[in-house]
Amino acid sequence: MAQYLNDISRTFSEYLLIPGLTTKNCVPDLVSLKTPLVKFKKGQESDITLNVPFVSAIMQSVSDHNMAIALAKNGGISFIYGSQAIEEQAEMVRKVKKYKSGFVVSDANLTPDNLLQDMITIKEKTGHSTFGVTEDGSPDGKLMGIITGRDYRPGKDSLDMKVKEVMTPFDKLITGEFGISLSEANDIIWDHKLNCLPIIDKNQNLKYLVFRKDYDDHKENPNELSDEHKKLLVGAGINTRDFKERVPKLLEAGADVLCLDSSDGYSVWQKETLEYIKKAYHGKVKVGAGNVVDRDGFLYLAEAGADFIKVGIGGGSICITREQKGIGRGQATSLIEVAEARDEYYERTGDYIPICSDGGIVQDYHMVLALSMGADFLMMGRYFARFDESPTRKLLVGGNYVKEYWGEGSNRARNWQRYDMGGSDGLKFEEGVDSFVPYAGKLKDNMDMTLGKVKSTMCSCGVTNLSELKTKTKVTLVSSTSIIEGGAHDVILKDQRNS
């Protein structure tokens, strides 16, 4: 006989949070949502700490470079989807790392003898509007001047003019000395009302450019997630097939963390992939793994060297794995068991391995429930697919704007590696659907509202950080009738459009 589990497979909708004592410290402005992303030892801190507990799903319809930039600016991190050519994924990673900020290496440069047409060609290719003019056209050559889109008149100035005829020459530039701090560079920018400050060494060689817009952007996004060089953090998805070729290209492009993308992480293929990467890179590369739904799966990947572990099978809004294969478990039940295993593992080994709740989020309060049940952070697809920054089309369907959203197991994505069970290549049957989600606008506006709800809920629970949420919050099961009671009932709702 099969082994039977007596517990019921439960979802987040079957639970509610019990209010705790709200003290004077329990105000949203004092709530911290910082959380570890990767494994760390007792008494130490994680090498990567998220400022908000959100990561975007490893999906074609969710996580490209635009989503990664927007989410990192707001405190989370994206894992750029791996179901694409290696070079294309690496280029997306590269775009995120080049986006910003602080001391920027000038990767689009000209010589004084280049033509205006050369500048326009590079501008169209890269999207840059400011170019260093160096003696030899290299990123670190002797600085001769700066040219921007404001230095010539489109349609009036001849495209055969040389750059040196219209650029701002070196003797009229205000520059910063190599070695100054970013704060000092920003002070120079503000004092002299500059848009760009070139940083040069004692031999006049160009080292970096510092932009005023980056300073303004950072002030507007105080939760921004960046490294010591003020570059945004970005993750990337990998599979258990071509990881030996894919991983080095992603790391070369600047990926800060990797994650194995699979519908079922409790497999020997994930173990072998983790062990290979840890050995090949001397343990320095951070790699998440999953997905699992129980203690055994967690411990298997923990022992294999995973830096974080994803929890959830079949709970995604576009996932039909449970329907197709009868495989999975309610997200709440999965998370509770894995969190207990994580805590026991931490006590036994001194290694804290963060867990990621992946799937099952329908309402915003489910996010707080998932975090209270032990998740360190949440991976979401549908939530982010609704925004301007997702890579899909916005369409008008039935009088309403929607965004396309499809699963990695759908025929559209054909990400067979995610559902790989060994054997020959190819997607044997669908485990995801092709769908629409209601269009919601900009990521920042929506996340600000969501995070406001999360913080307010935490205050009602009497906690001000995620560690307290895990240890002090009380959670209760609800009946079907109390779920009805929790919504609007026994009233006639006004038509919102006419109110």
JSON list of N, CA, C and O in Angstrom, two decimals, residues 37-82:
[
{"chain": "A", "resi": 37, "resn": "LEU", "atom": "N", "xyz": [17.89, 36.31, 1.46]},
{"chain": "A", "resi": 37, "resn": "LEU", "atom": "CA", "xyz": [17.63, 35.60, 0.21]},
{"chain": "A", "resi": 37, "resn": "LEU", "atom": "C", "xyz": [18.39, 34.28, 0.15]},
{"chain": "A", "resi": 37, "resn": "LEU", "atom": "O", "xyz": [17.87, 33.28, -0.38]},
{"chain": "A", "resi": 38, "resn": "VAL", "atom": "N", "xyz": [19.61, 34.26, 0.69]},
{"chain": "A", "resi": 38, "resn": "VAL", "atom": "CA", "xyz": [20.44, 33.06, 0.56]},
{"chain": "A", "resi": 38, "resn": "VAL", "atom": "C", "xyz": [20.97, 32.60, 1.91]},
{"chain": "A", "resi": 38, "resn": "VAL", "atom": "O", "xyz": [20.97, 33.34, 2.89]},
{"chain": "A", "resi": 39, "resn": "LYS", "atom": "N", "xyz": [21.43, 31.38, 1.92]},
{"chain": "A", "resi": 39, "resn": "LYS", "atom": "CA", "xyz": [21.87, 30.68, 3.13]},
{"chain": "A", "resi": 39, "resn": "LYS", "atom": "C", "xyz": [22.95, 31.44, 3.90]},
{"chain": "A", "resi": 39, "resn": "LYS", "atom": "O", "xyz": [23.81, 32.08, 3.32]},
{"chain": "A", "resi": 40, "resn": "PHE", "atom": "N", "xyz": [22.87, 31.33, 5.23]},
{"chain": "A", "resi": 40, "resn": "PHE", "atom": "CA", "xyz": [23.91, 31.92, 6.08]},
{"chain": "A", "resi": 40, "resn": "PHE", "atom": "C", "xyz": [24.03, 31.09, 7.36]},
{"chain": "A", "resi": 40, "resn": "PHE", "atom": "O", "xyz": [23.13, 30.34, 7.72]},
{"chain": "A", "resi": 41, "resn": "LYS", "atom": "N", "xyz": [25.16, 31.25, 8.04]},
{"chain": "A", "resi": 41, "resn": "LYS", "atom": "CA", "xyz": [25.41, 30.50, 9.27]},
{"chain": "A", "resi": 41, "resn": "LYS", "atom": "C", "xyz": [24.94, 31.28, 10.49]},
{"chain": "A", "resi": 41, "resn": "LYS", "atom": "O", "xyz": [24.87, 32.50, 10.47]},
{"chain": "A", "resi": 42, "resn": "LYS", "atom": "N", "xyz": [24.63, 30.55, 11.53]},
{"chain": "A", "resi": 42, "resn": "LYS", "atom": "CA", "xyz": [24.17, 31.15, 12.78]},
{"chain": "A", "resi": 42, "resn": "LYS", "atom": "C", "xyz": [25.17, 32.21, 13.26]},
{"chain": "A", "resi": 42, "resn": "LYS", "atom": "O", "xyz": [26.37, 31.98, 13.26]},
{"chain": "A", "resi": 43, "resn": "GLY", "atom": "N", "xyz": [24.67, 33.38, 13.61]},
{"chain": "A", "resi": 43, "resn": "GLY", "atom": "CA", "xyz": [25.52, 34.46, 14.07]},
{"chain": "A", "resi": 43, "resn": "GLY", "atom": "C", "xyz": [26.02, 35.35, 12.96]},
{"chain": "A", "resi": 43, "resn": "GLY", "atom": "O", "xyz": [26.65, 36.39, 13.22]},
{"chain": "A", "resi": 44, "resn": "GLN", "atom": "N", "xyz": [25.77, 34.97, 11.70]},
{"chain": "A", "resi": 44, "resn": "GLN", "atom": "CA", "xyz": [26.19, 35.77, 10.55]},
{"chain": "A", "resi": 44, "resn": "GLN", "atom": "C", "xyz": [24.96, 36.32, 9.83]},
{"chain": "A", "resi": 44, "resn": "GLN", "atom": "O", "xyz": [23.83, 36.06, 10.23]},
{"chain": "A", "resi": 45, "resn": "GLU", "atom": "N", "xyz": [25.20, 37.08, 8.77]},
{"chain": "A", "resi": 45, "resn": "GLU", "atom": "CA", "xyz": [24.11, 37.61, 7.96]},
{"chain": "A", "resi": 45, "resn": "GLU", "atom": "C", "xyz": [24.18, 37.05, 6.55]},
{"chain": "A", "resi": 45, "resn": "GLU", "atom": "O", "xyz": [25.24, 36.64, 6.08]},
{"chain": "A", "resi": 46, "resn": "SER", "atom": "N", "xyz": [23.04, 37.02, 5.89]},
{"chain": "A", "resi": 46, "resn": "SER", "atom": "CA", "xyz": [22.97, 36.56, 4.50]},
{"chain": "A", "resi": 46, "resn": "SER", "atom": "C", "xyz": [23.77, 37.50, 3.60]},
{"chain": "A", "resi": 46, "resn": "SER", "atom": "O", "xyz": [23.77, 38.71, 3.79]},
{"chain": "A", "resi": 47, "resn": "ASP", "atom": "N", "xyz": [24.44, 36.93, 2.60]},
{"chain": "A", "resi": 47, "resn": "ASP", "atom": "CA", "xyz": [25.19, 37.74, 1.64]},
{"chain": "A", "resi": 47, "resn": "ASP", "atom": "C", "xyz": [24.28, 38.62, 0.80]},
{"chain": "A", "resi": 47, "resn": "ASP", "atom": "O", "xyz": [24.71, 39.65, 0.26]},
{"chain": "A", "resi": 48, "resn": "ILE", "atom": "N", "xyz": [23.01, 38.21, 0.65]},
{"chain": "A", "resi": 48, "resn": "ILE", "atom": "CA", "xyz": [22.04, 39.03, -0.07]},
{"chain": "A", "resi": 48, "resn": "ILE", "atom": "C", "xyz": [20.79, 39.16, 0.79]},
{"chain": "A", "resi": 48, "resn": "ILE", "atom": "O", "xyz": [20.18, 38.15, 1.17]},
{"chain": "A", "resi": 49, "resn": "THR", "atom": "N", "xyz": [20.42, 40.39, 1.11]},
{"chain": "A", "resi": 49, "resn": "THR", "atom": "CA", "xyz": [19.22, 40.65, 1.88]},
{"chain": "A", "resi": 49, "resn": "THR", "atom": "C", "xyz": [18.26, 41.47, 1.02]},
{"chain": "A", "resi": 49, "resn": "THR", "atom": "O", "xyz": [18.62, 42.53, 0.51]},
{"chain": "A", "resi": 50, "resn": "LEU", "atom": "N", "xyz": [17.05, 40.96, 0.86]},
{"chain": "A", "resi": 50, "resn": "LEU", "atom": "CA", "xyz": [16.02, 41.69, 0.12]},
{"chain": "A", "resi": 50, "resn": "LEU", "atom": "C", "xyz": [15.45, 42.80, 1.01]},
{"chain": "A", "resi": 50, "resn": "LEU", "atom": "O", "xyz": [15.32, 42.62, 2.22]},
{"chain": "A", "resi": 51, "resn": "ASN", "atom": "N", "xyz": [15.09, 43.91, 0.41]},
{"chain": "A", "resi": 51, "resn": "ASN", "atom": "CA", "xyz": [14.45, 44.98, 1.17]},
{"chain": "A", "resi": 51, "resn": "ASN", "atom": "C", "xyz": [12.94, 44.80, 1.27]},
{"chain": "A", "resi": 51, "resn": "ASN", "atom": "O", "xyz": [12.30, 45.35, 2.16]},
{"chain": "A", "resi": 52, "resn": "VAL", "atom": "N", "xyz": [12.39, 44.04, 0.34]},
{"chain": "A", "resi": 52, "resn": "VAL", "atom": "CA", "xyz": [10.99, 43.60, 0.42]},
{"chain": "A", "resi": 52, "resn": "VAL", "atom": "C", "xyz": [10.97, 42.12, 0.04]},
{"chain": "A", "resi": 52, "resn": "VAL", "atom": "O", "xyz": [11.78, 41.68, -0.78]},
{"chain": "A", "resi": 53, "resn": "PRO", "atom": "N", "xyz": [10.05, 41.32, 0.59]},
{"chain": "A", "resi": 53, "resn": "PRO", "atom": "CA", "xyz": [10.10, 39.86, 0.41]},
{"chain": "A", "resi": 53, "resn": "PRO", "atom": "C", "xyz": [9.44, 39.37, -0.88]},
{"chain": "A", "resi": 53, "resn": "PRO", "atom": "O", "xyz": [8.72, 38.38, -0.88]},
{"chain": "A", "resi": 54, "resn": "PHE", "atom": "N", "xyz": [9.69, 40.06, -2.00]},
{"chain": "A", "resi": 54, "resn": "PHE", "atom": "CA", "xyz": [9.07, 39.71, -3.27]},
{"chain": "A", "resi": 54, "resn": "PHE", "atom": "C", "xyz": [10.13, 39.37, -4.31]},
{"chain": "A", "resi": 54, "resn": "PHE", "atom": "O", "xyz": [11.10, 40.13, -4.50]},
{"chain": "A", "resi": 55, "resn": "VAL", "atom": "N", "xyz": [9.93, 38.27, -5.03]},
{"chain": "A", "resi": 55, "resn": "VAL", "atom": "CA", "xyz": [10.74, 37.96, -6.21]},
{"chain": "A", "resi": 55, "resn": "VAL", "atom": "C", "xyz": [9.77, 37.59, -7.33]},
{"chain": "A", "resi": 55, "resn": "VAL", "atom": "O", "xyz": [8.68, 37.07, -7.07]},
{"chain": "A", "resi": 56, "resn": "SER", "atom": "N", "xyz": [10.15, 37.87, -8.57]},
{"chain": "A", "resi": 56, "resn": "SER", "atom": "CA", "xyz": [9.25, 37.57, -9.68]},
{"chain": "A", "resi": 56, "resn": "SER", "atom": "C", "xyz": [9.59, 36.20, -10.27]},
{"chain": "A", "resi": 56, "resn": "SER", "atom": "O", "xyz": [10.73, 35.76, -10.28]},
{"chain": "A", "resi": 57, "resn": "ALA", "atom": "N", "xyz": [8.55, 35.54, -10.76]},
{"chain": "A", "resi": 57, "resn": "ALA", "atom": "CA", "xyz": [8.66, 34.15, -11.21]},
{"chain": "A", "resi": 57, "resn": "ALA", "atom": "C", "xyz": [9.55, 34.01, -12.44]},
{"chain": "A", "resi": 57, "resn": "ALA", "atom": "O", "xyz": [9.65, 34.92, -13.27]},
{"chain": "A", "resi": 58, "resn": "ILE", "atom": "N", "xyz": [10.13, 32.82, -12.57]},
{"chain": "A", "resi": 58, "resn": "ILE", "atom": "CA", "xyz": [11.04, 32.52, -13.68]},
{"chain": "A", "resi": 58, "resn": "ILE", "atom": "C", "xyz": [10.20, 32.12, -14.89]},
{"chain": "A", "resi": 58, "resn": "ILE", "atom": "O", "xyz": [10.10, 30.95, -15.26]},
{"chain": "A", "resi": 59, "resn": "MET", "atom": "N", "xyz": [9.58, 33.12, -15.52]},
{"chain": "A", "resi": 59, "resn": "MET", "atom": "CA", "xyz": [8.61, 32.85, -16.58]},
{"chain": "A", "resi": 59, "resn": "MET", "atom": "C", "xyz": [8.78, 33.82, -17.74]},
{"chain": "A", "resi": 59, "resn": "MET", "atom": "O", "xyz": [9.08, 35.00, -17.55]},
{"chain": "A", "resi": 60, "resn": "GLN", "atom": "N", "xyz": [8.55, 33.31, -18.96]},
{"chain": "A", "resi": 60, "resn": "GLN", "atom": "CA", "xyz": [8.64, 34.14, -20.16]},
{"chain": "A", "resi": 60, "resn": "GLN", "atom": "C", "xyz": [7.70, 35.34, -20.09]},
{"chain": "A", "resi": 60, "resn": "GLN", "atom": "O", "xyz": [8.02, 36.42, -20.58]},
{"chain": "A", "resi": 61, "resn": "SER", "atom": "N", "xyz": [6.54, 35.15, -19.49]},
{"chain": "A", "resi": 61, "resn": "SER", "atom": "CA", "xyz": [5.52, 36.19, -19.47]},
{"chain": "A", "resi": 61, "resn": "SER", "atom": "C", "xyz": [5.64, 37.12, -18.26]},
{"chain": "A", "resi": 61, "resn": "SER", "atom": "O", "xyz": [4.77, 37.95, -18.03]},
{"chain": "A", "resi": 62, "resn": "VAL", "atom": "N", "xyz": [6.73, 36.97, -17.50]},
{"chain": "A", "resi": 62, "resn": "VAL", "atom": "CA", "xyz": [6.89, 37.77, -16.29]},
{"chain": "A", "resi": 62, "resn": "VAL", "atom": "C", "xyz": [8.25, 38.47, -16.20]},
{"chain": "A", "resi": 62, "resn": "VAL", "atom": "O", "xyz": [8.33, 39.69, -16.08]},
{"chain": "A", "resi": 63, "resn": "SER", "atom": "N", "xyz": [9.32, 37.70, -16.24]},
{"chain": "A", "resi": 63, "resn": "SER", "atom": "CA", "xyz": [10.63, 38.23, -15.81]},
{"chain": "A", "resi": 63, "resn": "SER", "atom": "C", "xyz": [11.63, 38.39, -16.94]},
{"chain": "A", "resi": 63, "resn": "SER", "atom": "O", "xyz": [12.40, 37.47, -17.26]},
{"chain": "A", "resi": 64, "resn": "ASP", "atom": "N", "xyz": [11.64, 39.58, -17.55]},
{"chain": "A", "resi": 64, "resn": "ASP", "atom": "CA", "xyz": [12.71, 39.95, -18.45]},
{"chain": "A", "resi": 64, "resn": "ASP", "atom": "C", "xyz": [13.52, 41.07, -17.79]},
{"chain": "A", "resi": 64, "resn": "ASP", "atom": "O", "xyz": [13.36, 41.33, -16.59]},
{"chain": "A", "resi": 65, "resn": "HIS", "atom": "N", "xyz": [14.36, 41.76, -18.54]},
{"chain": "A", "resi": 65, "resn": "HIS", "atom": "CA", "xyz": [15.22, 42.80, -17.95]},
{"chain": "A", "resi": 65, "resn": "HIS", "atom": "C", "xyz": [14.42, 44.00, -17.46]},
{"chain": "A", "resi": 65, "resn": "HIS", "atom": "O", "xyz": [14.77, 44.64, -16.46]},
{"chain": "A", "resi": 66, "resn": "ASN", "atom": "N", "xyz": [13.32, 44.32, -18.13]},
{"chain": "A", "resi": 66, "resn": "ASN", "atom": "CA", "xyz": [12.51, 45.47, -17.70]},
{"chain": "A", "resi": 66, "resn": "ASN", "atom": "C", "xyz": [11.86, 45.20, -16.34]},
{"chain": "A", "resi": 66, "resn": "ASN", "atom": "O", "xyz": [11.83, 46.08, -15.47]},
{"chain": "A", "resi": 67, "resn": "MET", "atom": "N", "xyz": [11.32, 44.00, -16.16]},
{"chain": "A", "resi": 67, "resn": "MET", "atom": "CA", "xyz": [10.75, 43.63, -14.87]},
{"chain": "A", "resi": 67, "resn": "MET", "atom": "C", "xyz": [11.84, 43.62, -13.80]},
{"chain": "A", "resi": 67, "resn": "MET", "atom": "O", "xyz": [11.65, 44.08, -12.67]},
{"chain": "A", "resi": 68, "resn": "ALA", "atom": "N", "xyz": [13.02, 43.08, -14.15]},
{"chain": "A", "resi": 68, "resn": "ALA", "atom": "CA", "xyz": [14.12, 42.99, -13.19]},
{"chain": "A", "resi": 68, "resn": "ALA", "atom": "C", "xyz": [14.56, 44.37, -12.70]},
{"chain": "A", "resi": 68, "resn": "ALA", "atom": "O", "xyz": [14.82, 44.57, -11.51]},
{"chain": "A", "resi": 69, "resn": "ILE", "atom": "N", "xyz": [14.61, 45.32, -13.61]},
{"chain": "A", "resi": 69, "resn": "ILE", "atom": "CA", "xyz": [15.00, 46.68, -13.25]},
{"chain": "A", "resi": 69, "resn": "ILE", "atom": "C", "xyz": [13.95, 47.31, -12.33]},
{"chain": "A", "resi": 69, "resn": "ILE", "atom": "O", "xyz": [14.27, 47.87, -11.28]},
{"chain": "A", "resi": 70, "resn": "ALA", "atom": "N", "xyz": [12.69, 47.18, -12.72]},
{"chain": "A", "resi": 70, "resn": "ALA", "atom": "CA", "xyz": [11.62, 47.79, -11.94]},
{"chain": "A", "resi": 70, "resn": "ALA", "atom": "C", "xyz": [11.52, 47.19, -10.54]},
{"chain": "A", "resi": 70, "resn": "ALA", "atom": "O", "xyz": [11.35, 47.91, -9.55]},
{"chain": "A", "resi": 71, "resn": "LEU", "atom": "N", "xyz": [11.64, 45.87, -10.44]},
{"chain": "A", "resi": 71, "resn": "LEU", "atom": "CA", "xyz": [11.49, 45.22, -9.15]},
{"chain": "A", "resi": 71, "resn": "LEU", "atom": "C", "xyz": [12.68, 45.52, -8.24]},
{"chain": "A", "resi": 71, "resn": "LEU", "atom": "O", "xyz": [12.51, 45.77, -7.04]},
{"chain": "A", "resi": 72, "resn": "ALA", "atom": "N", "xyz": [13.89, 45.50, -8.79]},
{"chain": "A", "resi": 72, "resn": "ALA", "atom": "CA", "xyz": [15.08, 45.81, -7.98]},
{"chain": "A", "resi": 72, "resn": "ALA", "atom": "C", "xyz": [15.02, 47.25, -7.47]},
{"chain": "A", "resi": 72, "resn": "ALA", "atom": "O", "xyz": [15.43, 47.54, -6.35]},
{"chain": "A", "resi": 73, "resn": "LYS", "atom": "N", "xyz": [14.50, 48.17, -8.28]},
{"chain": "A", "resi": 73, "resn": "LYS", "atom": "CA", "xyz": [14.37, 49.56, -7.84]},
{"chain": "A", "resi": 73, "resn": "LYS", "atom": "C", "xyz": [13.40, 49.68, -6.67]},
{"chain": "A", "resi": 73, "resn": "LYS", "atom": "O", "xyz": [13.46, 50.63, -5.90]},
{"chain": "A", "resi": 74, "resn": "ASN", "atom": "N", "xyz": [12.53, 48.69, -6.53]},
{"chain": "A", "resi": 74, "resn": "ASN", "atom": "CA", "xyz": [11.54, 48.72, -5.45]},
{"chain": "A", "resi": 74, "resn": "ASN", "atom": "C", "xyz": [11.82, 47.72, -4.35]},
{"chain": "A", "resi": 74, "resn": "ASN", "atom": "O", "xyz": [10.96, 47.45, -3.52]},
{"chain": "A", "resi": 75, "resn": "GLY", "atom": "N", "xyz": [13.04, 47.14, -4.33]},
{"chain": "A", "resi": 75, "resn": "GLY", "atom": "CA", "xyz": [13.48, 46.35, -3.19]},
{"chain": "A", "resi": 75, "resn": "GLY", "atom": "C", "xyz": [13.48, 44.85, -3.32]},
{"chain": "A", "resi": 75, "resn": "GLY", "atom": "O", "xyz": [13.95, 44.15, -2.44]},
{"chain": "A", "resi": 76, "resn": "GLY", "atom": "N", "xyz": [12.93, 44.32, -4.43]},
{"chain": "A", "resi": 76, "resn": "GLY", "atom": "CA", "xyz": [12.92, 42.87, -4.63]},
{"chain": "A", "resi": 76, "resn": "GLY", "atom": "C", "xyz": [13.90, 42.45, -5.71]},
{"chain": "A", "resi": 76, "resn": "GLY", "atom": "O", "xyz": [14.76, 43.23, -6.11]},
{"chain": "A", "resi": 77, "resn": "ILE", "atom": "N", "xyz": [13.74, 41.23, -6.19]},
{"chain": "A", "resi": 77, "resn": "ILE", "atom": "CA", "xyz": [14.66, 40.75, -7.23]},
{"chain": "A", "resi": 77, "resn": "ILE", "atom": "C", "xyz": [13.90, 39.86, -8.20]},
{"chain": "A", "resi": 77, "resn": "ILE", "atom": "O", "xyz": [12.95, 39.17, -7.83]},
{"chain": "A", "resi": 78, "resn": "SER", "atom": "N", "xyz": [14.31, 39.91, -9.47]},
{"chain": "A", "resi": 78, "resn": "SER", "atom": "CA", "xyz": [13.73, 39.06, -10.51]},
{"chain": "A", "resi": 78, "resn": "SER", "atom": "C", "xyz": [14.71, 37.96, -10.88]},
{"chain": "A", "resi": 78, "resn": "SER", "atom": "O", "xyz": [15.93, 38.16, -10.84]},
{"chain": "A", "resi": 79, "resn": "PHE", "atom": "N", "xyz": [14.15, 36.83, -11.26]},
{"chain": "A", "resi": 79, "resn": "PHE", "atom": "CA", "xyz": [14.94, 35.75, -11.84]},
{"chain": "A", "resi": 79, "resn": "PHE", "atom": "C", "xyz": [14.57, 35.66, -13.31]},
{"chain": "A", "resi": 79, "resn": "PHE", "atom": "O", "xyz": [13.51, 35.17, -13.68]},
{"chain": "A", "resi": 80, "resn": "ILE", "atom": "N", "xyz": [15.45, 36.18, -14.15]},
{"chain": "A", "resi": 80, "resn": "ILE", "atom": "CA", "xyz": [15.17, 36.25, -15.58]},
{"chain": "A", "resi": 80, "resn": "ILE", "atom": "C", "xyz": [15.03, 34.84, -16.14]},
{"chain": "A", "resi": 80, "resn": "ILE", "atom": "O", "xyz": [15.83, 33.95, -15.85]},
{"chain": "A", "resi": 81, "resn": "TYR", "atom": "N", "xyz": [13.98, 34.66, -16.94]},
{"chain": "A", "resi": 81, "resn": "TYR", "atom": "CA", "xyz": [13.62, 33.32, -17.38]},
{"chain": "A", "resi": 81, "resn": "TYR", "atom": "C", "xyz": [14.71, 32.66, -18.21]},
{"chain": "A", "resi": 81, "resn": "TYR", "atom": "O", "xyz": [15.41, 33.30, -18.99]},
{"chain": "A", "resi": 82, "resn": "GLY", "atom": "N", "xyz": [14.85, 31.35, -18.02]},
{"chain": "A", "resi": 82, "resn": "GLY", "atom": "CA", "xyz": [15.90, 30.59, -18.70]},
{"chain": "A", "resi": 82, "resn": "GLY", "atom": "C", "xyz": [15.43, 29.84, -19.92]},
{"chain": "A", "resi": 82, "resn": "GLY", "atom": "O", "xyz": [16.26, 29.21, -20.61]}
]
